[in-house]
Coordinates of C-alpha atoms in Angstrom, one line a residue:
M94 CA 0.0 0.2 0.2
S95 CA 2.8 2.1 0.4
Q96 CA 4.1 2.1 -2.6
L97 CA 0.6 1.9 -4.5
A98 CA -0.9 5.3 -2.3
G99 CA 1.6 6.1 0.6
D100 CA 1.4 9.6 -0.4
R101 CA -2.0 10.0 0.2
P102 CA -3.3 11.3 4.0
T103 CA -5.5 8.8 4.5
V104 CA -3.2 6.0 3.9
Q105 CA -0.2 7.8 5.6
A106 CA -2.6 7.6 8.9
L107 CA -3.6 3.7 8.3
L108 CA -0.2 3.1 8.2
E109 CA 1.5 5.0 10.9
H110 CA -1.4 3.9 13.5
L111 CA -2.6 0.4 12.1
P112 CA 0.8 -2.2 12.6
A113 CA 0.9 -5.0 10.3
A114 CA -1.1 -8.2 11.0
Q115 CA 0.0 -11.0 13.0
A116 CA -1.2 -13.7 11.1
P117 CA -2.6 -14.0 7.6
V118 CA -6.3 -15.6 6.8
A119 CA -6.0 -17.6 4.0
G120 CA -8.3 -16.6 1.4
R121 CA -9.3 -13.4 2.8
S122 CA -7.8 -9.8 0.7
A123 CA -9.5 -6.5 0.1
P124 CA -8.9 -5.3 -3.9
L125 CA -7.4 -2.2 -4.1
T126 CA -7.2 -0.1 -6.8
A127 CA -4.6 3.1 -7.4
G128 CA -1.9 4.2 -10.0
G129 CA -3.6 2.8 -12.4
R130 CA -2.8 -1.1 -10.8
T131 CA -5.0 -3.4 -9.4
V132 CA -4.1 -5.6 -6.7
A133 CA -5.0 -8.2 -3.9
I134 CA -4.5 -6.6 -0.6
P135 CA -4.1 -9.8 1.7
L136 CA -6.1 -9.3 5.2
G137 CA -4.7 -10.8 8.6
T138 CA -5.7 -10.9 12.5
L139 CA -4.3 -8.5 14.9
S140 CA -5.0 -8.9 18.3
G141 CA -3.4 -6.7 21.5
S142 CA -3.2 -7.4 25.0
S143 CA -2.1 -4.6 27.5
I144 CA -0.5 -4.5 31.7
V145 CA -2.8 -2.8 33.7
N146 CA -1.5 -0.9 36.1
F147 CA -2.7 1.6 39.0
N148 CA -0.5 3.1 41.6
D149 CA -1.8 5.0 44.2
W150 CA 0.1 7.1 46.8
Q151 CA -1.9 8.5 50.1
W152 CA -0.7 10.6 52.8
S153 CA -2.9 12.0 55.6
A154 CA -2.1 15.0 58.5
R155 CA -4.0 15.2 61.7
V156 CA -3.9 18.0 64.4
D157 CA -5.9 18.4 67.3
H158 CA -5.5 21.5 69.9
R159 CA -7.5 21.7 72.9
F160 CA -7.3 25.0 74.6
S161 CA -9.6 23.9 77.7
D162 CA -12.6 22.1 78.9
R163 CA -14.7 24.3 76.4
H164 CA -12.9 24.4 73.5
T165 CA -11.2 22.5 70.8
L166 CA -9.2 23.0 67.8
G167 CA -9.0 20.4 65.0
G168 CA -7.7 19.8 61.5
R169 CA -7.4 16.9 58.4
Y170 CA -5.6 16.8 55.7
L171 CA -6.0 14.0 52.7
Y172 CA -3.7 13.9 49.9
D173 CA -4.7 11.2 47.0
D174 CA -2.4 10.8 43.7
R175 CA -3.8 7.7 41.4
L176 CA -2.1 6.9 37.4
N177 CA -4.2 4.6 36.2
S178 CA -2.8 2.8 32.7
G179 CA -3.4 0.2 30.6
D180 CA -7.5 -0.2 30.8
G181 CA -9.8 0.5 27.2
Q182 CA -9.1 -0.3 24.0
K183 CA -6.2 -2.7 23.7
T184 CA -6.1 -3.3 19.6
P185 CA -4.5 -1.7 17.8
P186 CA -1.7 -1.2 20.2
G187 CA -1.1 2.6 21.6
L188 CA -4.7 3.1 22.6
T189 CA -5.0 2.2 25.8
T190 CA -6.1 4.9 28.0
I191 CA -3.8 6.9 31.0
Q192 CA -5.8 8.1 33.4
P193 CA -4.1 10.5 36.2
Q194 CA -6.4 11.7 39.1
R195 CA -5.9 13.6 41.9
R196 CA -8.0 14.4 45.1
Q197 CA -7.3 17.0 47.9
A198 CA -9.6 17.4 51.4
A199 CA -9.1 19.8 54.1
S200 CA -11.1 20.4 56.7
A201 CA -10.7 22.4 60.0
F202 CA -13.2 22.8 62.8
L203 CA -13.7 24.3 66.2
N204 CA -16.1 22.8 68.9
S205 CA -17.2 25.2 72.1
S206 CA -19.0 25.0 75.0
F207 CA -20.2 28.1 76.2
S208 CA -22.1 26.5 78.9
P209 CA -23.4 23.3 80.5
T210 CA -26.5 23.8 77.7
I211 CA -25.0 25.8 74.9
F212 CA -22.5 24.6 72.2
N213 CA -21.1 25.6 68.6
E214 CA -19.6 23.7 66.0
L215 CA -17.7 26.0 63.4
R216 CA -16.5 24.2 60.5
F217 CA -14.3 24.4 57.3
S218 CA -13.6 22.2 54.4
Y219 CA -12.0 22.5 51.2
Q220 CA -12.3 19.6 48.5
R221 CA -10.3 19.5 45.0
F222 CA -10.2 16.9 42.6
A223 CA -8.4 16.8 39.2
S224 CA -8.2 14.2 36.3
R225 CA -7.4 13.4 32.9
T226 CA -8.1 10.5 30.8
T227 CA -6.2 10.3 26.9
A228 CA -4.4 7.8 25.2
A229 CA -0.5 6.2 25.8
N230 CA 0.1 7.3 22.5
P231 CA -0.8 11.0 21.9
A232 CA -0.3 11.1 17.9
A233 CA -3.7 8.8 18.1
E234 CA -4.9 13.0 18.6
R235 CA -3.7 13.9 15.3
I236 CA -6.1 12.3 13.1
P237 CA -9.8 12.0 13.4
S238 CA -11.4 8.8 14.9
M239 CA -11.6 6.0 11.6
I240 CA -13.4 3.3 11.0
V241 CA -13.1 0.8 8.2
D242 CA -15.4 -1.5 8.2
E243 CA -14.1 -4.0 5.7
L244 CA -10.5 -4.0 7.9
G245 CA -12.5 -4.5 10.8
L246 CA -11.8 -1.2 12.2
R247 CA -15.1 -0.6 14.3
R248 CA -16.6 1.8 16.9
R249 CA -16.7 5.6 18.0
L250 CA -16.4 5.5 21.5
A251 CA -14.0 4.3 24.0
A252 CA -14.7 0.9 25.1
V253 CA -12.6 -2.4 25.4
S254 CA -14.2 -3.5 22.2
R255 CA -13.6 -0.7 20.1
T256 CA -10.8 -1.1 17.0
G257 CA -10.7 1.9 15.2
I258 CA -7.9 4.0 14.9
G259 CA -7.5 7.8 16.3
L260 CA -8.4 8.9 19.4
P261 CA -12.4 7.6 20.5
D262 CA -14.6 10.5 20.0
N263 CA -15.1 11.0 23.5
L264 CA -11.3 11.4 24.2
P265 CA -9.7 13.6 25.3
R266 CA -11.5 14.6 28.7
S267 CA -10.4 16.3 31.5
G268 CA -12.1 18.0 34.7
F269 CA -11.4 19.8 37.9
S270 CA -13.1 20.8 40.7
E271 CA -12.5 23.4 43.9
H272 CA -15.3 23.1 46.5
Y273 CA -15.4 25.5 49.5
Q274 CA -18.1 25.0 52.7
L275 CA -18.5 26.7 55.8
Q276 CA -20.6 25.2 58.4
E277 CA -22.5 26.8 61.6
T278 CA -24.0 24.8 64.4
I279 CA -25.2 26.5 67.4
G280 CA -27.1 23.9 70.0
V281 CA -29.3 24.7 72.8
L282 CA -30.5 22.2 75.9
R283 CA -33.6 24.0 77.5
G284 CA -35.6 22.0 79.6
P285 CA -37.4 19.1 78.0
H286 CA -36.2 20.9 74.6
Y287 CA -33.2 20.3 72.5
M288 CA -32.6 22.7 69.8
K289 CA -30.0 23.6 66.8
F290 CA -29.9 26.1 64.3
G291 CA -27.4 27.0 61.7
M292 CA -26.2 27.6 58.2
D293 CA -24.5 25.7 55.5
F294 CA -22.4 28.1 52.8
W295 CA -20.8 26.4 49.7
R296 CA -18.5 28.1 46.7
R297 CA -18.6 25.6 43.8
Y298 CA -16.5 25.5 40.9
Q299 CA -15.6 23.0 37.8
I300 CA -14.0 23.2 34.8
T301 CA -14.4 20.5 32.1
R302 CA -12.6 19.6 29.2
A303 CA -14.5 17.6 26.6
L304 CA -16.5 17.3 23.5
S305 CA -17.4 14.7 21.4
Q306 CA -16.2 14.8 18.1
V307 CA -14.1 17.9 18.3
R308 CA -11.8 16.0 16.7
G309 CA -14.1 14.3 14.1
H310 CA -15.1 11.1 13.2
V311 CA -14.8 9.8 9.5
R312 CA -16.1 6.1 8.2
Y313 CA -15.3 4.0 5.7
G314 CA -16.9 1.3 4.4
T315 CA -13.9 -0.3 2.3
L316 CA -10.5 0.1 2.1
Q317 CA -10.7 1.6 -1.4
D318 CA -13.1 4.2 0.1
L319 CA -9.8 4.9 2.4
V320 CA -7.7 5.7 -0.2
N321 CA -10.0 7.5 -2.4
D322 CA -11.0 8.8 0.7
V323 CA -15.1 8.8 -0.4
A324 CA -16.9 8.5 3.6
Q325 CA -19.9 7.0 3.9
A326 CA -20.1 9.6 6.9
A327 CA -18.0 12.4 8.4
S328 CA -18.4 14.9 11.1
I329 CA -17.0 17.1 13.5
V330 CA -18.2 19.1 16.0
R331 CA -16.4 22.7 17.0
P332 CA -17.1 24.9 19.5
M333 CA -18.7 28.4 18.5
P334 CA -16.5 32.0 18.8
G335 CA -17.1 32.9 22.1
E336 CA -17.4 29.1 23.7
G337 CA -14.6 27.1 24.2
I338 CA -13.3 23.7 24.4
A339 CA -12.8 24.3 28.4
K340 CA -16.4 24.5 30.0
S341 CA -16.6 26.4 33.4
S342 CA -19.1 26.9 36.3
K343 CA -19.2 28.7 39.5
F344 CA -22.0 29.2 41.9
Y345 CA -22.9 29.6 45.4
E346 CA -25.4 27.5 47.4
F347 CA -26.8 28.4 50.8
F348 CA -28.7 26.3 53.2
F349 CA -30.4 27.7 56.8
F350 CA -31.8 25.2 59.1
L351 CA -33.8 24.8 62.7
Q352 CA -34.9 22.3 64.7
D353 CA -36.3 21.0 67.7
E354 CA -36.5 17.5 70.0
W355 CA -39.2 18.0 72.5
R356 CA -39.8 15.7 75.0
I357 CA -42.7 16.3 76.4
H358 CA -43.1 13.0 78.4
P359 CA -40.8 10.5 79.2
D360 CA -43.0 8.4 76.9
F361 CA -43.4 10.5 74.2
T362 CA -40.9 12.7 71.9
I363 CA -41.8 14.9 68.9
T364 CA -39.0 16.4 66.5
Y365 CA -39.8 19.4 64.1
G366 CA -37.8 21.7 62.2
L367 CA -37.5 23.8 59.0
R368 CA -34.8 24.2 56.4
Y369 CA -34.4 26.5 53.5
E370 CA -32.1 26.1 50.7
S371 CA -30.8 28.1 48.1
P372 CA -29.0 25.6 45.6
G373 CA -27.4 28.0 43.4
N374 CA -27.6 28.8 39.7
P375 CA -25.3 26.9 37.3
F376 CA -27.5 28.1 34.7
E377 CA -26.1 31.4 35.1
D378 CA -22.7 30.9 33.6
L379 CA -24.0 30.4 30.3
R380 CA -26.1 34.0 29.8
S381 CA -22.5 35.9 29.3
V382 CA -21.3 32.7 26.9
S383 CA -24.6 33.4 24.7
D384 CA -23.7 37.2 24.9
R385 CA -20.5 36.5 23.1
I386 CA -21.6 34.0 21.0
V387 CA -24.5 36.4 19.9
A388 CA -21.9 39.0 19.3
G389 CA -19.8 36.8 17.8
A390 CA -22.4 36.1 15.1
G391 CA -23.3 39.8 14.5
G392 CA -25.6 39.6 16.9
D393 CA -28.1 37.7 15.4
Q394 CA -30.3 36.7 18.5
R395 CA -31.0 33.0 16.9
F396 CA -27.6 32.6 18.3
A397 CA -28.8 33.0 21.7
V398 CA -29.9 30.7 24.6
R399 CA -33.3 30.8 25.6
P400 CA -34.6 30.6 27.9
L401 CA -32.1 30.3 30.9
P402 CA -34.2 30.0 34.1
K403 CA -33.8 31.9 37.3
T404 CA -32.5 31.2 40.6
D405 CA -34.8 28.5 42.6
S406 CA -35.4 30.4 45.6
N407 CA -38.4 29.4 47.0
N408 CA -37.1 25.6 48.5
W409 CA -38.6 25.5 52.0
A410 CA -38.2 21.8 53.8
P411 CA -40.3 21.1 57.2
R412 CA -40.1 18.1 58.8
F413 CA -42.0 16.3 61.9
G414 CA -41.3 12.9 63.9
F415 CA -42.7 11.5 66.8
S416 CA -41.9 8.9 69.1
Y417 CA -44.5 6.9 71.5
R418 CA -43.6 4.2 74.0
F419 CA -47.1 2.3 74.7
G420 CA -47.5 1.6 78.9
E421 CA -49.1 -1.5 79.9
G422 CA -52.8 -2.0 78.3
P423 CA -55.4 -3.4 80.1
G424 CA -56.7 -6.8 79.1
L425 CA -56.1 -8.3 75.9
L426 CA -54.2 -5.0 75.2
R427 CA -51.4 -6.5 77.6
W428 CA -50.3 -8.8 74.8
L429 CA -49.6 -6.3 72.3
T430 CA -48.2 -3.7 74.5
G431 CA -46.3 -5.6 76.8
A432 CA -44.7 -3.4 80.0
G433 CA -43.8 -0.7 77.6
K434 CA -42.2 -2.8 75.2
L435 CA -44.6 -1.7 72.3
V436 CA -43.3 1.6 70.3
L437 CA -44.9 3.4 67.6
R438 CA -42.7 6.5 65.5
G439 CA -44.0 7.9 62.5
G440 CA -42.6 11.5 60.4
Y441 CA -42.7 13.3 57.7
S442 CA -39.9 15.1 55.6
R443 CA -39.3 17.1 52.4
S444 CA -35.9 17.6 50.9
Y445 CA -34.7 18.8 47.3
D446 CA -32.4 17.8 44.7
S447 CA -29.4 19.5 44.0
P448 CA -28.9 21.3 40.9
F449 CA -28.5 19.6 37.5
L450 CA -25.2 20.1 36.2
L451 CA -25.9 17.5 33.6
A452 CA -28.1 19.6 31.8
T453 CA -25.5 22.5 31.4
G454 CA -23.0 20.1 30.3
D455 CA -25.8 18.6 27.1
M456 CA -26.7 22.1 26.6
R457 CA -23.0 23.2 25.9
D458 CA -22.3 20.2 23.4
R459 CA -24.8 21.3 21.5
F460 CA -25.9 24.4 19.1
P461 CA -25.3 27.2 19.8
F462 CA -22.3 26.4 22.3
A463 CA -21.2 24.0 19.6
L464 CA -21.4 23.7 15.9
P465 CA -21.9 20.3 14.3
T466 CA -20.8 19.8 10.3
T467 CA -21.9 16.9 9.2
L468 CA -20.5 15.9 5.4
E469 CA -23.0 14.4 2.9
P470 CA -22.6 11.0 2.1
R471 CA -20.0 9.4 0.3
A472 CA -18.3 12.7 0.6
R473 CA -14.8 13.0 -1.3
N474 CA -11.8 14.3 0.5
A475 CA -13.6 13.8 3.8
F476 CA -10.7 13.4 5.9
Q477 CA -8.8 16.0 4.1
R478 CA -12.1 18.4 4.9
I479 CA -12.5 17.4 8.0
Q480 CA -8.5 18.1 9.1
E481 CA -9.2 21.5 7.4
I482 CA -12.4 22.7 9.4
R483 CA -10.7 21.1 12.6
G484 CA -7.7 23.9 11.9
S485 CA -9.7 26.6 10.7
I486 CA -12.6 28.6 12.0
V487 CA -16.2 27.5 12.2
P488 CA -17.9 27.1 9.0
S489 CA -20.9 29.6 8.7
V490 CA -24.6 28.5 9.6
E491 CA -27.4 29.5 7.1
N492 CA -30.1 28.5 9.4
P493 CA -29.3 28.1 13.1
D494 CA -33.3 27.5 13.7
Q495 CA -32.6 24.1 12.3
L496 CA -29.7 22.8 14.1
T497 CA -30.2 20.7 16.9
R498 CA -30.6 22.5 20.7
V499 CA -30.7 21.0 24.2
T500 CA -32.7 23.4 26.5
V501 CA -34.5 23.9 29.4
S502 CA -38.1 25.0 30.4
A503 CA -38.3 28.7 32.0
D504 CA -39.2 27.4 35.3
F505 CA -36.8 24.9 35.7
R506 CA -35.9 24.4 39.4
S507 CA -35.1 21.8 42.3
P508 CA -36.9 18.7 42.4
Y509 CA -38.5 17.7 45.7
A510 CA -39.0 14.5 47.8
E511 CA -41.6 13.8 50.2
Q512 CA -41.0 11.1 52.6
F513 CA -43.7 9.5 55.4
A514 CA -43.0 6.8 57.9
L515 CA -45.2 4.9 59.9
Q516 CA -43.8 1.8 62.1
L517 CA -44.7 -0.2 65.3
Q518 CA -41.9 -2.0 67.0
R519 CA -42.4 -5.0 70.0
E520 CA -39.9 -6.6 72.3
L521 CA -40.3 -10.1 71.8
Q522 CA -38.5 -11.0 74.6
K523 CA -34.9 -9.9 75.8
D524 CA -32.4 -9.1 72.8
W525 CA -35.6 -9.6 70.0
A526 CA -37.0 -7.4 68.3
V527 CA -39.9 -7.4 65.5
S528 CA -41.0 -4.3 63.2
L529 CA -43.4 -3.5 61.0
G530 CA -44.4 0.0 59.2
W531 CA -45.2 1.6 56.1
I532 CA -42.7 3.7 54.2
A533 CA -43.5 6.4 51.1
T534 CA -41.9 8.5 49.1
K535 CA -43.9 10.9 46.9
G536 CA -41.4 12.7 44.0
T537 CA -42.7 15.9 42.7
A538 CA -41.1 18.0 39.8
L539 CA -38.7 15.5 39.3
Y540 CA -36.4 16.1 36.2
Q541 CA -37.4 14.6 32.7
N542 CA -36.0 14.8 29.2
T543 CA -38.6 15.8 26.2
D544 CA -38.8 16.2 22.9
G545 CA -39.7 20.5 23.2
N546 CA -40.4 20.0 19.4
P547 CA -41.7 16.6 18.5
T548 CA -42.9 15.4 15.1
L549 CA -46.5 15.6 14.2
P550 CA -49.2 12.4 14.5
G551 CA -49.1 10.9 11.1
S552 CA -46.5 12.8 9.2
R553 CA -43.7 9.5 9.9
G554 CA -41.3 12.0 11.2
T555 CA -41.4 14.4 8.7
Q556 CA -43.3 17.5 10.2
R557 CA -42.8 18.8 13.4
A558 CA -44.9 21.2 15.5
D559 CA -43.1 24.1 14.7
P560 CA -41.6 23.6 11.1
T561 CA -39.4 26.8 11.7
K562 CA -37.6 25.2 14.3
G563 CA -35.4 21.5 14.2
V564 CA -35.2 18.9 17.1
V565 CA -35.1 20.6 20.9
A566 CA -34.4 18.3 23.4
T567 CA -35.7 20.3 26.8
F568 CA -35.0 19.2 30.1
C569 CA -37.9 20.3 32.5
N570 CA -39.7 19.6 35.9
C571 CA -42.3 17.6 34.0
T572 CA -42.8 14.1 36.0
S573 CA -43.5 12.5 39.3
S574 CA -42.9 9.5 41.4
I575 CA -44.7 7.6 43.7
Y576 CA -43.5 4.8 46.2
H577 CA -45.0 2.5 48.8
S578 CA -43.4 0.0 50.8
L579 CA -44.5 -2.4 53.6
Q580 CA -41.1 -3.4 55.6
T581 CA -40.7 -6.0 58.4
S582 CA -37.7 -6.9 60.3
L583 CA -36.9 -9.9 63.0
E584 CA -33.8 -8.2 64.8
K585 CA -31.3 -10.1 67.6
R586 CA -28.9 -7.9 69.5
L587 CA -25.7 -9.8 70.0
S588 CA -26.2 -12.1 73.1
N589 CA -24.7 -16.0 73.5
N590 CA -22.1 -15.0 70.7
F591 CA -25.3 -14.8 68.4
S592 CA -26.7 -11.6 66.5
M593 CA -29.0 -11.7 63.4
A594 CA -31.4 -9.4 61.3
A595 CA -33.6 -10.5 58.5
H596 CA -35.8 -8.3 57.2
Y597 CA -38.8 -7.9 53.8
T598 CA -40.1 -5.4 51.5
W599 CA -43.5 -5.5 49.3
S600 CA -43.3 -2.2 47.6
A601 CA -44.4 -0.6 44.5
F602 CA -42.8 2.0 42.3
I603 CA -44.5 4.5 39.7
D604 CA -43.0 6.9 38.1
G605 CA -43.6 8.8 34.3
A606 CA -39.8 8.5 33.6
S607 CA -37.3 6.5 35.4
D608 CA -34.2 8.4 34.6
V609 CA -33.1 11.6 32.9
L610 CA -30.9 9.0 30.8
A611 CA -32.4 5.6 29.9
A612 CA -32.3 3.4 33.1
S613 CA -31.8 0.0 31.4
N614 CA -31.3 -1.1 27.7
T615 CA -35.0 -1.5 27.7
D616 CA -36.0 1.4 28.7
V617 CA -36.1 4.9 27.1
A618 CA -35.7 8.4 28.4
L619 CA -38.3 10.1 26.4
S620 CA -42.4 9.8 26.3
Q621 CA -43.6 6.9 23.5
D622 CA -46.1 10.0 22.7
A623 CA -44.8 13.5 23.4
F624 CA -48.3 15.0 23.2
N625 CA -49.4 12.6 26.2
R626 CA -46.5 12.1 28.6
H627 CA -48.6 11.0 31.0
A628 CA -49.4 7.9 29.2
S629 CA -46.0 6.6 30.1
R630 CA -46.5 6.2 33.8
A631 CA -45.8 2.9 34.5
R632 CA -43.9 0.7 36.9
S633 CA -40.3 2.1 37.5
S634 CA -37.1 0.8 36.1
Y635 CA -36.6 0.2 39.8
D636 CA -39.2 -1.4 41.2
R637 CA -38.1 -4.3 43.2
P638 CA -41.9 -5.6 44.3
H639 CA -40.0 -8.2 46.6
R640 CA -37.1 -8.0 48.6
F641 CA -35.6 -10.4 51.4
T642 CA -32.4 -10.2 53.2
V643 CA -31.2 -12.0 56.3
N644 CA -27.5 -12.0 57.8
G645 CA -26.1 -13.0 60.9
V646 CA -22.8 -13.2 62.9
Y647 CA -21.7 -15.9 65.4
E648 CA -18.5 -15.5 67.0
L649 CA -16.8 -18.3 67.8
P650 CA -16.1 -19.4 71.6
L651 CA -12.6 -20.6 71.4
H652 CA -9.8 -19.9 73.4
Q653 CA -11.5 -16.8 74.9
A654 CA -9.6 -17.4 78.4
Y655 CA -6.3 -17.7 76.5
Q656 CA -3.5 -14.0 77.4
G657 CA -1.0 -12.9 75.1
A658 CA -0.5 -14.4 71.6
R659 CA -2.0 -17.2 71.6
G660 CA -5.6 -15.6 72.8
K661 CA -4.8 -13.0 70.4
I662 CA -4.3 -15.2 67.4
L663 CA -6.6 -18.2 67.9
G664 CA -9.0 -16.4 70.0
G665 CA -12.1 -13.5 68.4
W666 CA -12.7 -15.6 65.3
Q667 CA -16.3 -15.2 64.0
L668 CA -18.4 -16.6 61.4
S669 CA -21.2 -14.2 59.3
G670 CA -23.2 -14.6 56.1
F671 CA -25.6 -13.1 54.7
L672 CA -28.1 -14.0 51.6
T673 CA -30.7 -12.2 49.5
F674 CA -33.6 -12.4 47.5
Q675 CA -35.4 -9.9 45.3
S676 CA -37.6 -9.1 42.4
G677 CA -36.1 -8.5 39.0
A678 CA -36.5 -5.6 36.6
P679 CA -39.6 -4.8 34.9
F680 CA -39.4 -5.3 31.4
P681 CA -41.6 -5.3 28.5
D682 CA -42.7 -8.1 26.0
G683 CA -40.6 -7.3 22.6
Q684 CA -44.1 -7.8 20.7
L685 CA -45.9 -4.4 22.0
T686 CA -42.6 -2.3 21.1
S687 CA -43.7 0.5 18.8
S688 CA -41.6 0.3 15.6
N689 CA -43.3 3.4 14.2
F690 CA -42.5 5.4 17.5
L691 CA -39.6 8.1 16.1
N692 CA -37.6 9.4 19.4
Q693 CA -36.3 13.3 19.0
W694 CA -33.3 12.4 16.9
G695 CA -35.6 10.8 14.0
T696 CA -34.9 7.0 15.2
D697 CA -37.0 4.0 16.5
G698 CA -37.2 4.9 20.3
G699 CA -38.1 2.1 21.4
S700 CA -40.9 1.4 24.2
R701 CA -41.7 2.4 28.0
R702 CA -43.2 -0.5 30.3
I703 CA -46.5 -1.1 29.5
V704 CA -48.6 -1.8 32.1
L705 CA -50.4 -4.9 30.7
A706 CA -47.2 -6.7 30.0
L707 CA -45.0 -6.4 33.4
R708 CA -43.1 -9.6 34.1
Y709 CA -40.9 -10.0 36.8
L710 CA -37.9 -12.4 37.7
F711 CA -38.0 -13.8 40.8

């Protein structure tokens, strides 16, 4: 090949990154015509292996100083430096991954007791993390990701099964994060009340350097196509002027809380509290980036990022709980209550989720932050054209509205979960207890990935609701979930060298979307009907109706009376075990999969669980 077409860029890339076959395959060859000559290039097999290395260097430091009986100062520091190499693609050689990581964490605290009934804890924390993933051979970054079907060079993304040449589409990538936290907690004990209140402040900063297909991707069907540089498919994604491959985000979070544990009676205690959360707005950084992109496009507002949600500032999280120990009941009730052996507990709480950073990452991988360029099928000079786009300015955009976008709804906010619990616990005899309870969780305003500009029914994917716009994927708070469970347990505390616990849960978990992304191979993140998302409400992909677990520990009564080395070596041994049975994941009947369903990318989206088709593996 070098003699026939060694001056062609595609052949040079192939010969540089694909070594000669280790063994020929009898009767297999690839016909090749170049320079007026036709030859049969013999084909062979190539396999590879690697040694996976993992090195980890850690050290830590600790400082504690007691000023007096009332004041204590302390500090902690952890350093963790890792290097992992040899994972990932093995064939052709040079594409195994190298992944250095470094973690650093430091904290300092001051604990003070101002009086026997008032204490204070002030804590400061710092966390830092940096990582990078790339290939062992840096030269792999100089060419696009290349696939040649006839030669068995396949797969675009990083995987052990990938055999393509050039760095995979999703490499290299790197990330850096730096977080600061300040906590203040005050506790007050007054009579039957134990009160706590405080605040929690976070400063979060992170940078990611990753953009899929930033080096380009070229796929050839045959060796002849590669030599002629005629690609079946070729594409590249470039950051828009005003945006770079490195994407940063900085935001602040505030949390305030107060709570009280009130012992009304020796047998009756209630707890109640309120927490306020201001989770920060990671989308705020996109406004300045959007302004730069619009300026780079000559003020064309079609390049603007709209809408961008405001900071979520209405997150109030109340909680309430109680515990009541029954006295000795009269008559037959004494069998149930015993003499203070029956306890009733219950409660309610609300909690909010953290900001959804995946949404900002997906948005910045799409237009208007990045511009995908796809060459026509059977494009000539595809390799050369991709390399030219890679090294030049971003190509012009004829109609920005027709390009695929990822957006968020204008009212995008933090979802929340409400938890309910009611439980009875009864002491059976010494060291034995049984409990029976109802646990439920309701998820509200959960994240969902929706089709913001769906195709119209009956148009077979050819006409969208807004024909002036292209594909629009929209993240919104437009689904919910409900979970109910009956939970029972039997527990034995350690006595006579033996302890054990057995738990059984019978539950039902229903939601409108189990995850923002596909939760499993049989699930999809999008609704089957974009005009009726509620029709997708069904058993969750995480639904496990039955779960039973049992565990136990037995301390061997051997050599317990011996002292010294014999007692330390031969004594103190334990036997332990556990067993778990649970229902399998729900899956749909394949015959109910809709082959006519077109998802937001215009392809078959599969089907979500259909209630009548549910089956379980037990």
